[in-house]
Amino acid sequence: MKCEHCTRKECSKKTKTDDQENASVDVPSPAHENGEKCDTSKHKVLAVSVCPQSLPYFAAKFSLSVTDASRRLCGFLKSLGVHYVFDTTIAADFSILESQKEFVRRFRQHNEEEPTLPMLTSACPGWVRYAERVLGHPVTPHLCTAKSPQQIMGSLVKDYFARRQNLSPDKIFHVIVAPCYDKKLEALQEDVLTASRGSRGTDCVLTSGEITQMMEQSDLSVRDAALDTLFGDMKEEEVRRHDGASSDGYLAHIFRHAAKELFNEDVEEVTYRTLRNKDFQEVTLEKSGEVLLRFAAAYGFRNIQNVVLKLKKGKFPYHFVEVLACAGGCLNGRGQAQTEDGCVDKALLQKMKGIYTDIPVRLPETSSHVQELYQEWLDGTDSPRVQEALHTAYQGPGHPANSRDIKW
């Protein structure tokens, strides 16, 4: 029997028993093909986490429902030897909930001498990288300190899940499947470390398009499989999303929470008003002719530059801005829905938007698993562990770039 877990070239063709296929930890095989004893200390448990904005791409590409697409993707990855395939929606739950709490705190503390508003989202690595590397102060103090879903998923896998499986974090190789290339840069950041003894949360990022190329070129026999969860033998039965047209919907979730928490107003439907272009939209909460909350969504660098210019001039009227580097939002990430010549595949993108809209919405507050994790993993919703695992700090332009980083 060949060694399943080594990356040596002569062991690239694998054979696995049923027990190995379903094992919660890696099962060592006795030897390499040439009889050389395998070094079991180098074995890894392979875990892949899939962003929810990637699934509509696979569904549209292979003409499947989003649930069937998730099962096909999971089955393919496991045919390659991956042990666990997760959905990052639970990580976005944490990021949104922490962003909600931070906005309410900033709103209450805001004053002209020490402005804490507007709060700018921090989930998009392309935008955050630009803010850190180029803009610096006075923009970075406005960035929400909540970690991105990718960063939080790294902590969940390398800390919480690793401890459940009795594994050290360095025994897990964690891959993210994402719609954009900027997620690769995020994984390279030296400060993107989990709370679990300094292990990097994400070891590798592959775009949806790269995975699709692998699937199209593969001749492996694939059996569909349900997505795994972080909670033992439980499986993800249905794909869920957050309330955003093409993203995780930070604006909608934070707007509803702030309206209720600050003004005791229940907002059923969030109404967007398009302003200068389709990628700059406004949402307001008004009462008796007074604007209580003014939120905006700014997608694409043209709109980002306008936001930054007005912010620097002190003429920015918004309390909160959802900022995304990609025009059209996360579904339009450059790692998917592209033609061979690098242009946007508009027909495919339109199909993806319809698929994404049809996915049922789950509010982060309603997730029992998230509430359990706050208690079991983080010792409560306001503990020091929450700050350590779910929040970050930002560097200015003077911070030395990683040797593999790009220059803005």
CSV table of C-alpha atoms in Angstrom, one decimal, residues 145-324:
chain,number,residue,atom,x,y,z
A,145,THR,CA,-11.5,45.8,13.8
A,146,ALA,CA,-13.5,42.6,13.3
A,147,LYS,CA,-11.5,40.0,11.4
A,148,SER,CA,-12.6,38.9,7.9
A,149,PRO,CA,-14.4,35.6,7.5
A,150,GLN,CA,-11.2,34.0,6.1
A,151,GLN,CA,-9.2,35.0,9.1
A,152,ILE,CA,-11.9,33.8,11.5
A,153,MET,CA,-12.3,30.5,9.6
A,154,GLY,CA,-8.5,30.0,10.0
A,155,SER,CA,-8.9,30.3,13.8
A,156,LEU,CA,-11.9,28.0,13.8
A,157,VAL,CA,-10.1,25.3,11.9
A,158,LYS,CA,-6.7,25.6,13.5
A,159,ASP,CA,-7.8,26.2,17.0
A,160,TYR,CA,-11.4,25.0,17.8
A,161,PHE,CA,-11.6,22.2,15.3
A,162,ALA,CA,-8.0,21.1,15.9
A,163,ARG,CA,-8.6,20.7,19.7
A,164,ARG,CA,-11.8,18.7,19.0
A,165,GLN,CA,-9.8,16.4,16.9
A,166,ASN,CA,-6.9,16.2,19.4
A,167,LEU,CA,-4.6,17.6,16.7
A,168,SER,CA,-1.9,20.3,17.0
A,169,PRO,CA,-2.6,23.2,14.5
A,170,ASP,CA,0.5,22.4,12.5
A,171,LYS,CA,-0.9,19.0,11.7
A,172,ILE,CA,-3.7,20.6,9.7
A,173,PHE,CA,-3.2,22.0,6.2
A,174,HIS,CA,-6.0,24.5,5.6
A,175,VAL,CA,-7.1,25.6,2.1
A,176,ILE,CA,-9.6,28.3,1.3
A,177,VAL,CA,-11.6,28.3,-2.0
A,178,ALA,CA,-12.5,31.9,-2.8
A,179,PRO,CA,-13.8,34.1,-5.6
A,180,CYS,CA,-10.9,36.5,-5.8
A,181,TYR,CA,-7.1,36.6,-5.9
A,182,ASP,CA,-6.8,39.1,-3.0
A,183,LYS,CA,-7.6,36.3,-0.6
A,184,LYS,CA,-4.2,34.9,-1.5
A,185,LEU,CA,-2.5,38.1,-0.3
A,186,GLU,CA,-4.6,38.0,2.9
A,187,ALA,CA,-3.2,34.5,3.6
A,188,LEU,CA,0.4,35.9,3.2
A,189,GLN,CA,0.0,38.5,5.9
A,190,GLU,CA,2.4,37.8,8.7
A,191,ASP,CA,-0.2,39.0,11.3
A,192,VAL,CA,-2.9,36.6,10.0
A,193,LEU,CA,-2.2,34.1,12.8
A,194,THR,CA,-4.7,32.2,14.9
A,195,ALA,CA,-4.8,32.2,18.6
A,196,SER,CA,-3.6,28.6,18.5
A,197,ARG,CA,0.1,28.9,19.3
A,198,GLY,CA,1.1,30.9,16.3
A,199,SER,CA,0.0,28.6,13.5
A,200,ARG,CA,-1.0,30.3,10.3
A,201,GLY,CA,-4.8,30.1,9.9
A,202,THR,CA,-4.8,29.7,6.1
A,203,ASP,CA,-2.0,27.7,4.4
A,204,CYS,CA,-3.2,28.1,0.8
A,205,VAL,CA,-5.9,29.8,-1.2
A,206,LEU,CA,-7.3,28.6,-4.5
A,207,THR,CA,-9.8,30.5,-6.6
A,208,SER,CA,-13.0,29.1,-7.8
A,209,GLY,CA,-11.7,29.2,-11.3
A,210,GLU,CA,-8.6,27.3,-10.4
A,211,ILE,CA,-10.6,24.6,-8.7
A,212,THR,CA,-12.9,24.4,-11.8
A,213,GLN,CA,-9.8,23.8,-14.0
A,214,MET,CA,-8.8,21.0,-11.8
A,215,MET,CA,-12.3,19.4,-12.0
A,216,GLU,CA,-12.4,19.7,-15.8
A,217,GLN,CA,-9.0,18.2,-16.2
A,218,SER,CA,-9.6,15.3,-13.7
A,219,ASP,CA,-10.4,11.8,-14.7
A,220,LEU,CA,-11.1,10.7,-11.1
A,221,SER,CA,-14.3,8.9,-10.2
A,222,VAL,CA,-16.3,11.3,-8.0
A,223,ARG,CA,-19.1,10.5,-5.6
A,224,ASP,CA,-21.1,13.5,-4.3
A,225,ALA,CA,-20.7,14.2,-0.6
A,226,ALA,CA,-22.3,16.6,1.9
A,227,LEU,CA,-20.2,19.4,3.4
A,228,ASP,CA,-18.7,18.7,6.8
A,229,THR,CA,-19.2,20.9,9.9
A,230,LEU,CA,-16.9,21.8,12.7
A,231,PHE,CA,-19.0,19.7,15.1
A,232,GLY,CA,-18.0,16.1,14.7
A,233,ASP,CA,-20.1,13.8,12.5
A,234,MET,CA,-22.8,16.5,11.7
A,235,LYS,CA,-23.2,17.4,8.0
A,236,GLU,CA,-24.4,20.6,6.3
A,237,GLU,CA,-27.8,19.7,4.9
A,238,GLU,CA,-28.6,22.9,3.2
A,239,VAL,CA,-26.6,25.9,1.9
A,240,ARG,CA,-27.4,29.2,3.5
A,241,ARG,CA,-26.2,32.8,2.8
A,242,HIS,CA,-26.3,36.2,4.4
A,243,ASP,CA,-28.5,39.2,3.3
A,244,GLY,CA,-26.4,40.7,0.5
A,245,ALA,CA,-27.1,40.8,-3.2
A,246,SER,CA,-23.6,39.7,-4.1
A,247,SER,CA,-21.6,39.6,-0.8
A,248,ASP,CA,-22.0,38.7,2.9
A,249,GLY,CA,-24.3,41.7,3.4
A,250,TYR,CA,-22.6,43.6,6.2
A,251,LEU,CA,-24.6,46.7,5.4
A,252,ALA,CA,-28.0,45.1,5.7
A,253,HIS,CA,-27.2,43.2,8.8
A,254,ILE,CA,-25.5,46.1,10.6
A,255,PHE,CA,-28.2,48.5,9.5
A,256,ARG,CA,-31.0,46.4,11.0
A,257,HIS,CA,-29.1,45.8,14.2
A,258,ALA,CA,-28.2,49.5,14.7
A,259,ALA,CA,-31.8,50.6,14.0
A,260,LYS,CA,-33.1,48.3,16.7
A,261,GLU,CA,-30.3,48.8,19.2
A,262,LEU,CA,-29.9,52.5,18.9
A,263,PHE,CA,-33.4,53.7,18.0
A,264,ASN,CA,-35.7,50.7,18.8
A,265,GLU,CA,-36.8,50.7,15.1
A,266,ASP,CA,-37.6,47.3,13.4
A,267,VAL,CA,-36.5,47.3,9.8
A,268,GLU,CA,-38.1,44.6,7.7
A,269,GLU,CA,-36.9,45.6,4.2
A,270,VAL,CA,-33.6,47.4,3.6
A,271,THR,CA,-34.2,49.8,0.7
A,272,TYR,CA,-31.2,50.7,-1.4
A,273,ARG,CA,-31.1,53.9,-3.5
A,274,THR,CA,-28.6,54.0,-6.3
A,275,LEU,CA,-26.6,57.3,-6.5
A,276,ARG,CA,-23.8,58.1,-8.9
A,277,ASN,CA,-23.6,54.6,-10.3
A,278,LYS,CA,-24.9,51.1,-9.7
A,279,ASP,CA,-22.0,50.3,-7.4
A,280,PHE,CA,-22.6,53.2,-5.0
A,281,GLN,CA,-25.9,52.8,-3.1
A,282,GLU,CA,-27.3,54.5,0.0
A,283,VAL,CA,-29.6,53.3,2.8
A,284,THR,CA,-31.1,55.6,5.3
A,285,LEU,CA,-33.2,55.4,8.5
A,286,GLU,CA,-35.5,58.4,8.9
A,287,LYS,CA,-38.0,59.4,11.5
A,288,SER,CA,-40.1,62.6,11.6
A,289,GLY,CA,-38.1,64.0,8.7
A,290,GLU,CA,-34.7,63.4,10.5
A,291,VAL,CA,-32.1,61.1,9.1
A,292,LEU,CA,-31.0,58.8,12.0
A,293,LEU,CA,-28.7,56.5,10.1
A,294,ARG,CA,-27.1,57.0,6.7
A,295,PHE,CA,-25.3,53.9,5.3
A,296,ALA,CA,-23.6,53.4,1.9
A,297,ALA,CA,-22.2,50.5,-0.2
A,298,ALA,CA,-19.2,51.4,-2.3
A,299,TYR,CA,-17.9,48.7,-4.7
A,300,GLY,CA,-14.9,49.1,-7.0
A,301,PHE,CA,-11.9,51.4,-6.8
A,302,ARG,CA,-13.5,54.3,-8.6
A,303,ASN,CA,-16.1,54.6,-5.8
A,304,ILE,CA,-13.5,53.8,-3.1
A,305,GLN,CA,-11.4,56.8,-4.3
A,306,ASN,CA,-14.4,59.1,-4.0
A,307,VAL,CA,-15.1,57.8,-0.5
A,308,VAL,CA,-11.5,58.4,0.6
A,309,LEU,CA,-11.3,61.9,-1.0
A,310,LYS,CA,-14.5,63.1,0.9
A,311,LEU,CA,-13.4,61.4,4.1
A,312,LYS,CA,-10.1,63.2,4.0
A,313,LYS,CA,-11.8,66.5,3.4
A,314,GLY,CA,-14.2,65.9,6.3
A,315,LYS,CA,-17.2,66.1,4.0
A,316,PHE,CA,-18.4,62.6,4.3
A,317,PRO,CA,-22.0,62.3,5.5
A,318,TYR,CA,-22.2,58.5,6.2
A,319,HIS,CA,-22.1,56.6,9.4
A,320,PHE,CA,-21.1,53.3,7.8
A,321,VAL,CA,-19.8,52.1,4.4
A,322,GLU,CA,-19.6,48.6,3.1
A,323,VAL,CA,-16.4,48.7,1.0
A,324,LEU,CA,-15.5,46.0,-1.6
